[in-house]
PDB file of C-alpha atoms in Angstrom:
ATOM      1  CA  UNK A   1     -63.596 -50.095  22.333  1.00 66.00           C
ATOM      2  CA  UNK A   2     -62.175 -47.442  20.040  1.00 86.00           C
ATOM      3  CA  UNK A   3     -60.011 -44.551  21.176  1.00 93.00           C
ATOM      4  CA  UNK A   4     -62.022 -41.432  21.945  1.00 96.00           C
ATOM      5  CA  UNK A   5     -59.366 -39.063  23.321  1.00 98.00           C
ATOM      6  CA  UNK A   6     -55.607 -39.251  22.831  1.00 98.00           C
ATOM      7  CA  UNK A   7     -52.803 -37.269  24.433  1.00 98.00           C
ATOM      8  CA  UNK A   8     -49.599 -37.526  22.392  1.00 98.00           C
ATOM      9  CA  UNK A   9     -46.475 -36.220  24.129  1.00 98.00           C
ATOM     10  CA  UNK A  10     -48.452 -33.439  25.856  1.00 98.00           C
ATOM     11  CA  UNK A  11     -46.388 -31.013  27.931  1.00 98.00           C
ATOM     12  CA  UNK A  12     -47.408 -27.775  29.605  1.00 97.00           C
ATOM     13  CA  UNK A  13     -45.146 -25.177  31.188  1.00 96.00           C
ATOM     14  CA  UNK A  14     -46.076 -22.265  33.424  1.00 95.00           C
ATOM     15  CA  UNK A  15     -42.932 -20.181  33.416  1.00 93.00           C
ATOM     16  CA  UNK A  16     -40.230 -22.408  34.882  1.00 92.00           C
ATOM     17  CA  UNK A  17     -42.706 -24.990  36.184  1.00 94.00           C
ATOM     18  CA  UNK A  18     -43.292 -28.099  34.100  1.00 95.00           C
ATOM     19  CA  UNK A  19     -46.885 -29.011  34.992  1.00 97.00           C
ATOM     20  CA  UNK A  20     -47.179 -31.805  32.404  1.00 97.00           C
ATOM     21  CA  UNK A  21     -44.219 -33.680  30.965  1.00 96.00           C
ATOM     22  CA  UNK A  22     -44.724 -35.698  27.793  1.00 96.00           C
ATOM     23  CA  UNK A  23     -48.066 -37.321  28.599  1.00 98.00           C
ATOM     24  CA  UNK A  24     -49.095 -40.214  26.336  1.00 98.00           C
ATOM     25  CA  UNK A  25     -52.574 -41.411  27.231  1.00 98.00           C
ATOM     26  CA  UNK A  26     -55.684 -42.803  25.539  1.00 97.00           C
ATOM     27  CA  UNK A  27     -59.280 -42.749  26.776  1.00 97.00           C
ATOM     28  CA  UNK A  28     -61.527 -45.320  25.141  1.00 94.00           C
ATOM     29  CA  UNK A  29     -65.228 -45.189  24.453  1.00 90.00           C
ATOM     30  CA  UNK A  30     -67.463 -46.085  27.381  1.00 89.00           C
ATOM     31  CA  UNK A  31     -64.771 -46.543  30.019  1.00 94.00           C
ATOM     32  CA  UNK A  32     -64.332 -44.869  33.396  1.00 96.00           C
ATOM     33  CA  UNK A  33     -60.742 -43.781  33.999  1.00 97.00           C
ATOM     34  CA  UNK A  34     -59.712 -42.599  37.451  1.00 97.00           C
ATOM     35  CA  UNK A  35     -56.889 -40.054  37.636  1.00 97.00           C
ATOM     36  CA  UNK A  36     -55.063 -39.813  40.948  1.00 95.00           C
ATOM     37  CA  UNK A  37     -51.897 -38.218  42.271  1.00 94.00           C
ATOM     38  CA  UNK A  38     -50.621 -35.774  44.890  1.00 93.00           C
ATOM     39  CA  UNK A  39     -51.602 -32.111  44.898  1.00 91.00           C
ATOM     40  CA  UNK A  40     -49.708 -30.385  42.116  1.00 91.00           C
ATOM     41  CA  UNK A  41     -49.282 -33.622  40.138  1.00 94.00           C
ATOM     42  CA  UNK A  42     -50.887 -32.105  37.036  1.00 95.00           C
ATOM     43  CA  UNK A  43     -54.380 -33.626  37.206  1.00 95.00           C
ATOM     44  CA  UNK A  44     -56.377 -30.439  36.594  1.00 93.00           C
ATOM     45  CA  UNK A  45     -53.795 -29.238  34.068  1.00 95.00           C
ATOM     46  CA  UNK A  46     -54.441 -32.444  32.136  1.00 96.00           C
ATOM     47  CA  UNK A  47     -58.174 -31.651  32.070  1.00 96.00           C
ATOM     48  CA  UNK A  48     -57.458 -28.055  31.054  1.00 96.00           C
ATOM     49  CA  UNK A  49     -55.245 -29.230  28.190  1.00 97.00           C
ATOM     50  CA  UNK A  50     -58.040 -31.467  26.896  1.00 97.00           C
ATOM     51  CA  UNK A  51     -60.792 -28.862  27.214  1.00 96.00           C
ATOM     52  CA  UNK A  52     -58.950 -25.894  25.713  1.00 96.00           C
ATOM     53  CA  UNK A  53     -58.391 -23.881  28.873  1.00 95.00           C
ATOM     54  CA  UNK A  54     -54.613 -24.203  28.511  1.00 95.00           C
ATOM     55  CA  UNK A  55     -52.916 -24.978  25.231  1.00 96.00           C
ATOM     56  CA  UNK A  56     -50.117 -27.553  25.486  1.00 97.00           C
ATOM     57  CA  UNK A  57     -46.589 -26.210  25.258  1.00 97.00           C
ATOM     58  CA  UNK A  58     -45.738 -29.338  23.270  1.00 97.00           C
ATOM     59  CA  UNK A  59     -47.567 -32.378  21.959  1.00 98.00           C
ATOM     60  CA  UNK A  60     -51.077 -32.860  20.624  1.00 98.00           C
ATOM     61  CA  UNK A  61     -54.570 -33.737  21.868  1.00 98.00           C
ATOM     62  CA  UNK A  62     -56.945 -35.609  19.551  1.00 98.00           C
ATOM     63  CA  UNK A  63     -60.663 -36.267  20.009  1.00 98.00           C
ATOM     64  CA  UNK A  64     -62.259 -38.860  17.726  1.00 96.00           C
ATOM     65  CA  UNK A  65     -59.235 -38.561  15.445  1.00 95.00           C
ATOM     66  CA  UNK A  66     -59.386 -34.767  15.191  1.00 97.00           C
ATOM     67  CA  UNK A  67     -56.704 -32.538  16.661  1.00 98.00           C
ATOM     68  CA  UNK A  68     -58.326 -30.216  19.205  1.00 98.00           C
ATOM     69  CA  UNK A  69     -55.494 -28.619  21.201  1.00 96.00           C
ATOM     70  CA  UNK A  70     -55.652 -25.410  19.138  1.00 96.00           C
ATOM     71  CA  UNK A  71     -59.428 -25.014  19.452  1.00 97.00           C
ATOM     72  CA  UNK A  72     -61.275 -22.752  21.886  1.00 96.00           C
ATOM     73  CA  UNK A  73     -63.029 -24.299  24.916  1.00 94.00           C
ATOM     74  CA  UNK A  74     -66.474 -23.635  23.403  1.00 92.00           C
ATOM     75  CA  UNK A  75     -65.485 -25.355  20.155  1.00 95.00           C
ATOM     76  CA  UNK A  76     -64.214 -28.401  22.038  1.00 96.00           C
ATOM     77  CA  UNK A  77     -67.372 -28.513  24.148  1.00 93.00           C
ATOM     78  CA  UNK A  78     -69.538 -28.559  21.035  1.00 93.00           C
ATOM     79  CA  UNK A  79     -67.554 -31.521  19.703  1.00 95.00           C
ATOM     80  CA  UNK A  80     -68.663 -33.541  22.736  1.00 95.00           C
ATOM     81  CA  UNK A  81     -66.162 -32.914  25.532  1.00 96.00           C
ATOM     82  CA  UNK A  82     -67.686 -31.643  28.786  1.00 95.00           C
ATOM     83  CA  UNK A  83     -66.404 -31.106  32.305  1.00 94.00           C
ATOM     84  CA  UNK A  84     -67.420 -30.268  35.829  1.00 91.00           C
ATOM     85  CA  UNK A  85     -65.420 -28.035  38.151  1.00 85.00           C
ATOM     86  CA  UNK A  86     -64.120 -28.799  41.629  1.00 80.00           C
ATOM     87  CA  UNK A  87     -65.613 -25.537  42.917  1.00 83.00           C
ATOM     88  CA  UNK A  88     -69.166 -25.506  41.613  1.00 87.00           C
ATOM     89  CA  UNK A  89     -70.385 -22.119  40.410  1.00 85.00           C
ATOM     90  CA  UNK A  90     -73.946 -22.265  39.083  1.00 91.00           C
ATOM     91  CA  UNK A  91     -75.806 -19.122  38.097  1.00 91.00           C
ATOM     92  CA  UNK A  92     -77.107 -18.541  41.640  1.00 92.00           C
ATOM     93  CA  UNK A  93     -80.171 -16.407  40.867  1.00 92.00           C
ATOM     94  CA  UNK A  94     -81.311 -18.526  37.952  1.00 96.00           C
ATOM     95  CA  UNK A  95     -83.507 -21.519  38.655  1.00 97.00           C
ATOM     96  CA  UNK A  96     -82.169 -25.062  38.559  1.00 97.00           C
ATOM     97  CA  UNK A  97     -84.076 -25.584  35.306  1.00 97.00           C
ATOM     98  CA  UNK A  98     -82.696 -22.403  33.748  1.00 96.00           C
ATOM     99  CA  UNK A  99     -79.119 -23.411  34.632  1.00 96.00           C
ATOM    100  CA  UNK A 100     -79.447 -26.710  32.802  1.00 96.00           C
ATOM    101  CA  UNK A 101     -81.442 -25.241  29.891  1.00 96.00           C
ATOM    102  CA  UNK A 102     -78.630 -22.743  29.313  1.00 94.00           C
ATOM    103  CA  UNK A 103     -76.196 -25.629  28.873  1.00 92.00           C
ATOM    104  CA  UNK A 104     -78.596 -27.361  26.473  1.00 92.00           C
ATOM    105  CA  UNK A 105     -78.793 -24.185  24.384  1.00 89.00           C
ATOM    106  CA  UNK A 106     -75.033 -23.661  24.460  1.00 84.00           C
ATOM    107  CA  UNK A 107     -73.908 -27.094  23.361  1.00 81.00           C
ATOM    108  CA  UNK A 108     -76.711 -29.629  23.665  1.00 76.00           C
ATOM    109  CA  UNK A 109     -78.191 -29.160  20.211  1.00 80.00           C
ATOM    110  CA  UNK A 110     -81.382 -27.461  21.439  1.00 83.00           C
ATOM    111  CA  UNK A 111     -82.810 -25.239  18.703  1.00 86.00           C
ATOM    112  CA  UNK A 112     -85.249 -23.296  20.851  1.00 92.00           C
ATOM    113  CA  UNK A 113     -85.789 -22.331  24.464  1.00 92.00           C
ATOM    114  CA  UNK A 114     -88.716 -24.727  24.645  1.00 93.00           C
ATOM    115  CA  UNK A 115     -86.598 -27.613  23.399  1.00 93.00           C
ATOM    116  CA  UNK A 116     -83.811 -26.627  25.809  1.00 94.00           C
ATOM    117  CA  UNK A 117     -86.231 -26.757  28.719  1.00 95.00           C
ATOM    118  CA  UNK A 118     -87.469 -30.190  27.641  1.00 94.00           C
ATOM    119  CA  UNK A 119     -83.906 -31.479  27.461  1.00 94.00           C
ATOM    120  CA  UNK A 120     -83.159 -29.874  30.822  1.00 96.00           C
ATOM    121  CA  UNK A 121     -86.130 -31.585  32.478  1.00 96.00           C
ATOM    122  CA  UNK A 122     -85.038 -34.944  31.084  1.00 96.00           C
ATOM    123  CA  UNK A 123     -81.526 -34.413  32.464  1.00 96.00           C
ATOM    124  CA  UNK A 124     -82.789 -33.187  35.844  1.00 97.00           C
ATOM    125  CA  UNK A 125     -84.924 -36.326  36.178  1.00 96.00           C
ATOM    126  CA  UNK A 126     -81.868 -38.474  35.461  1.00 96.00           C
ATOM    127  CA  UNK A 127     -79.901 -36.598  38.139  1.00 95.00           C
ATOM    128  CA  UNK A 128     -82.725 -36.694  40.704  1.00 94.00           C
ATOM    129  CA  UNK A 129     -83.358 -32.947  40.687  1.00 96.00           C
ATOM    130  CA  UNK A 130     -86.711 -32.813  38.930  1.00 95.00           C
ATOM    131  CA  UNK A 131     -88.579 -31.730  42.069  1.00 95.00           C
ATOM    132  CA  UNK A 132     -86.225 -28.790  42.576  1.00 96.00           C
ATOM    133  CA  UNK A 133     -86.302 -27.326  39.078  1.00 96.00           C
ATOM    134  CA  UNK A 134     -88.025 -24.098  40.177  1.00 97.00           C
ATOM    135  CA  UNK A 135     -85.631 -23.377  43.049  1.00 97.00           C
ATOM    136  CA  UNK A 136     -82.849 -20.836  42.594  1.00 97.00           C
ATOM    137  CA  UNK A 137     -79.542 -22.670  42.287  1.00 96.00           C
ATOM    138  CA  UNK A 138     -78.265 -20.884  45.398  1.00 95.00           C
ATOM    139  CA  UNK A 139     -80.908 -22.684  47.488  1.00 96.00           C
ATOM    140  CA  UNK A 140     -79.425 -26.133  46.832  1.00 95.00           C
ATOM    141  CA  UNK A 141     -77.222 -27.963  49.311  1.00 93.00           C
ATOM    142  CA  UNK A 142     -73.622 -28.752  48.348  1.00 91.00           C
ATOM    143  CA  UNK A 143     -74.679 -32.229  47.216  1.00 91.00           C
ATOM    144  CA  UNK A 144     -77.495 -30.660  45.195  1.00 93.00           C
ATOM    145  CA  UNK A 145     -75.138 -28.161  43.572  1.00 93.00           C
ATOM    146  CA  UNK A 146     -72.783 -31.017  42.664  1.00 91.00           C
ATOM    147  CA  UNK A 147     -75.694 -32.810  40.980  1.00 93.00           C
ATOM    148  CA  UNK A 148     -76.642 -29.598  39.211  1.00 95.00           C
ATOM    149  CA  UNK A 149     -73.072 -29.272  37.934  1.00 93.00           C
ATOM    150  CA  UNK A 150     -73.316 -32.787  36.537  1.00 93.00           C
ATOM    151  CA  UNK A 151     -76.749 -32.084  35.042  1.00 95.00           C
ATOM    152  CA  UNK A 152     -75.399 -28.992  33.273  1.00 95.00           C
ATOM    153  CA  UNK A 153     -72.590 -31.053  31.767  1.00 94.00           C
ATOM    154  CA  UNK A 154     -74.898 -33.872  30.679  1.00 95.00           C
ATOM    155  CA  UNK A 155     -77.270 -31.388  29.037  1.00 94.00           C
ATOM    156  CA  UNK A 156     -74.419 -30.635  26.638  1.00 93.00           C
ATOM    157  CA  UNK A 157     -74.803 -34.191  25.270  1.00 93.00           C
ATOM    158  CA  UNK A 158     -71.120 -35.123  25.732  1.00 95.00           C
ATOM    159  CA  UNK A 159     -69.290 -38.191  24.456  1.00 96.00           C
ATOM    160  CA  UNK A 160     -66.575 -37.631  27.070  1.00 97.00           C
ATOM    161  CA  UNK A 161     -67.016 -36.134  30.534  1.00 97.00           C
ATOM    162  CA  UNK A 162     -64.316 -34.966  32.946  1.00 97.00           C
ATOM    163  CA  UNK A 163     -65.453 -35.027  36.586  1.00 95.00           C
ATOM    164  CA  UNK A 164     -63.162 -32.961  38.822  1.00 89.00           C
ATOM    165  CA  UNK A 165     -63.500 -33.861  42.538  1.00 87.00           C
ATOM    166  CA  UNK A 166     -67.255 -34.413  42.337  1.00 85.00           C
ATOM    167  CA  UNK A 167     -67.279 -36.087  45.770  1.00 84.00           C
ATOM    168  CA  UNK A 168     -65.357 -33.406  47.674  1.00 83.00           C
ATOM    169  CA  UNK A 169     -67.280 -32.290  50.760  1.00 84.00           C
ATOM    170  CA  UNK A 170     -69.939 -34.998  50.561  1.00 87.00           C
ATOM    171  CA  UNK A 171     -70.916 -37.325  53.395  1.00 90.00           C
ATOM    172  CA  UNK A 172     -70.776 -41.143  52.903  1.00 90.00           C
ATOM    173  CA  UNK A 173     -74.440 -41.468  51.879  1.00 91.00           C
ATOM    174  CA  UNK A 174     -74.084 -38.603  49.384  1.00 89.00           C
ATOM    175  CA  UNK A 175     -70.900 -40.221  48.012  1.00 90.00           C
ATOM    176  CA  UNK A 176     -72.724 -43.506  47.450  1.00 91.00           C
ATOM    177  CA  UNK A 177     -75.483 -41.667  45.588  1.00 90.00           C
ATOM    178  CA  UNK A 178     -72.904 -39.791  43.500  1.00 89.00           C
ATOM    179  CA  UNK A 179     -71.126 -43.054  42.684  1.00 91.00           C
ATOM    180  CA  UNK A 180     -74.391 -44.604  41.510  1.00 92.00           C
ATOM    181  CA  UNK A 181     -74.994 -41.582  39.290  1.00 92.00           C
ATOM    182  CA  UNK A 182     -71.500 -41.837  37.803  1.00 92.00           C
ATOM    183  CA  UNK A 183     -72.116 -45.495  36.943  1.00 93.00           C
ATOM    184  CA  UNK A 184     -75.506 -44.690  35.431  1.00 93.00           C
ATOM    185  CA  UNK A 185     -73.870 -41.980  33.317  1.00 93.00           C
ATOM    186  CA  UNK A 186     -71.229 -44.401  32.040  1.00 93.00           C
ATOM    187  CA  UNK A 187     -73.987 -46.922  31.263  1.00 93.00           C
ATOM    188  CA  UNK A 188     -75.302 -44.388  28.748  1.00 92.00           C
ATOM    189  CA  UNK A 189     -72.092 -44.849  26.771  1.00 92.00           C
ATOM    190  CA  UNK A 190     -70.376 -41.665  27.999  1.00 95.00           C
ATOM    191  CA  UNK A 191     -66.659 -42.051  28.697  1.00 97.00           C
ATOM    192  CA  UNK A 192     -65.730 -40.587  32.079  1.00 97.00           C
ATOM    193  CA  UNK A 193     -62.406 -39.306  33.389  1.00 97.00           C
ATOM    194  CA  UNK A 194     -62.701 -39.113  37.174  1.00 96.00           C
ATOM    195  CA  UNK A 195     -60.263 -36.784  38.949  1.00 94.00           C
ATOM    196  CA  UNK A 196     -60.488 -37.894  42.549  1.00 89.00           C
ATOM    197  CA  UNK A 197     -58.614 -38.022  45.872  1.00 86.00           C
ATOM    198  CA  UNK A 198     -60.900 -40.557  47.535  1.00 86.00           C
ATOM    199  CA  UNK A 199     -59.458 -43.983  46.813  1.00 89.00           C
ATOM    200  CA  UNK A 200     -62.692 -45.739  47.820  1.00 86.00           C
ATOM    201  CA  UNK A 201     -64.523 -43.940  45.024  1.00 89.00           C
ATOM    202  CA  UNK A 202     -61.737 -44.432  42.480  1.00 93.00           C
ATOM    203  CA  UNK A 203     -61.430 -48.140  43.247  1.00 93.00           C
ATOM    204  CA  UNK A 204     -65.164 -48.770  43.050  1.00 92.00           C
ATOM    205  CA  UNK A 205     -65.877 -46.659  39.968  1.00 93.00           C
ATOM    206  CA  UNK A 206     -62.895 -47.029  37.659  1.00 96.00           C
ATOM    207  CA  UNK A 207     -62.173 -49.565  34.966  1.00 95.00           C
ATOM    208  CA  UNK A 208     -58.648 -48.153  34.798  1.00 97.00           C
ATOM    209  CA  UNK A 209     -56.558 -45.852  36.970  1.00 97.00           C
ATOM    210  CA  UNK A 210     -53.935 -43.378  35.766  1.00 97.00           C
ATOM    211  CA  UNK A 211     -51.416 -41.964  38.232  1.00 97.00           C
ATOM    212  CA  UNK A 212     -49.647 -38.617  37.806  1.00 97.00           C
ATOM    213  CA  UNK A 213     -46.674 -37.437  39.827  1.00 96.00           C
ATOM    214  CA  UNK A 214     -44.796 -34.186  39.240  1.00 95.00           C
ATOM    215  CA  UNK A 215     -46.417 -33.840  35.827  1.00 96.00           C
ATOM    216  CA  UNK A 216     -45.459 -37.324  34.676  1.00 97.00           C
ATOM    217  CA  UNK A 217     -47.602 -40.382  34.087  1.00 97.00           C
ATOM    218  CA  UNK A 218     -46.076 -43.018  36.378  1.00 97.00           C
ATOM    219  CA  UNK A 219     -48.716 -45.776  36.167  1.00 97.00           C
ATOM    220  CA  UNK A 220     -51.702 -46.803  34.063  1.00 97.00           C
ATOM    221  CA  UNK A 221     -53.594 -50.011  34.715  1.00 96.00           C
ATOM    222  CA  UNK A 222     -56.332 -51.940  36.469  1.00 96.00           C
ATOM    223  CA  UNK A 223     -57.237 -50.726  39.987  1.00 95.00           C
ATOM    224  CA  UNK A 224     -55.915 -53.841  41.760  1.00 93.00           C
ATOM    225  CA  UNK A 225     -52.574 -53.550  39.979  1.00 95.00           C
ATOM    226  CA  UNK A 226     -52.243 -49.816  40.601  1.00 95.00           C
ATOM    227  CA  UNK A 227     -52.572 -50.085  44.406  1.00 91.00           C
ATOM    228  CA  UNK A 228     -49.790 -52.686  44.413  1.00 92.00           C
ATOM    229  CA  UNK A 229     -47.423 -50.664  42.231  1.00 93.00           C
ATOM    230  CA  UNK A 230     -44.321 -49.684  44.265  1.00 93.00           C
ATOM    231  CA  UNK A 231     -43.988 -46.364  42.414  1.00 92.00           C
ATOM    232  CA  UNK A 232     -47.607 -45.438  43.211  1.00 94.00           C
ATOM    233  CA  UNK A 233     -47.253 -46.421  46.870  1.00 93.00           C
ATOM    234  CA  UNK A 234     -44.123 -44.316  47.201  1.00 92.00           C
ATOM    235  CA  UNK A 235     -45.447 -41.278  45.302  1.00 89.00           C
ATOM    236  CA  UNK A 236     -49.037 -41.166  46.508  1.00 91.00           C
ATOM    237  CA  UNK A 237     -50.643 -43.952  48.536  1.00 88.00           C
ATOM    238  CA  UNK A 238     -47.958 -44.411  51.189  1.00 87.00           C
ATOM    239  CA  UNK A 239     -47.083 -47.577  53.067  1.00 74.00           C
ATOM    240  CA  UNK A 240     -49.785 -46.960  55.673  1.00 74.00           C
ATOM    241  CA  UNK A 241     -52.495 -47.216  53.006  1.00 73.00           C
ATOM    242  CA  UNK A 242     -50.815 -50.249  51.482  1.00 67.00           C
ATOM    243  CA  UNK A 243     -50.561 -52.035  54.825  1.00 69.00           C
ATOM    244  CA  UNK A 244     -54.133 -51.162  55.847  1.00 71.00           C
ATOM    245  CA  UNK A 245     -55.511 -52.581  52.609  1.00 65.00           C
ATOM    246  CA  UNK A 246     -53.164 -55.505  52.293  1.00 60.00           C
ATOM    247  CA  UNK A 247     -51.474 -54.110  49.209  1.00 58.00           C
ATOM    248  CA  UNK A 248     -47.934 -53.656  50.487  1.00 53.00           C
ATOM    249  CA  UNK A 249     -45.683 -53.833  47.472  1.00 49.00           C
ATOM    250  CA  UNK A 250     -42.832 -56.294  47.493  1.00 45.00           C
ATOM    251  CA  UNK A 251     -39.407 -54.659  47.170  1.00 43.00           C
TER     252      UNK A 251
END
């Protein structure tokens, strides 16, 4: 698999706070990469650096070989980088269909409103929302709004998709359904970066896991190796998790 996204020495400061410190990371085509770490570790800042919300203080971000860290968010989105947000904010008075059609018009290559609606219906069917297309977005449950957020992102026809806490607030059955949808999305050839606190989801979904701590990348590897890494246990998982799952690191 070729490299799709590359962070090269990426740092980001907010005043005296170093939110990212020299991140070197590659995301390859078609893989699912879980990103974990304590609150304040720099996970969302990493997403923001890749999507143009925050320009790196130092370093570079490349997408398909092109430097993108000086582009606007809309320019990056049109290149094929999409994201969801932890706090979903659809257009509440617009219908479910209209929300997704707007994304198709913005960055999904739709050349007319009719074509945008067709693309939106296709995406809603994939996300299991086709029967709710006429409802106002505000009428959806939290799980429904999370699916709508994903549908909006997929309507942009991305090559790479950042999912920020897509399972937050969901019950176990809803999480299982969301996990199945994530896998189905990856099966379409879309690379996924999954920002997640729930280790069950990260372990089941990810091909690779990246761990951030205090703005630094402290581990990058296969899920089974990551949960046995002493640095990860100390910084994030804790010995209780390690003991409960039989992954206590050896000193």
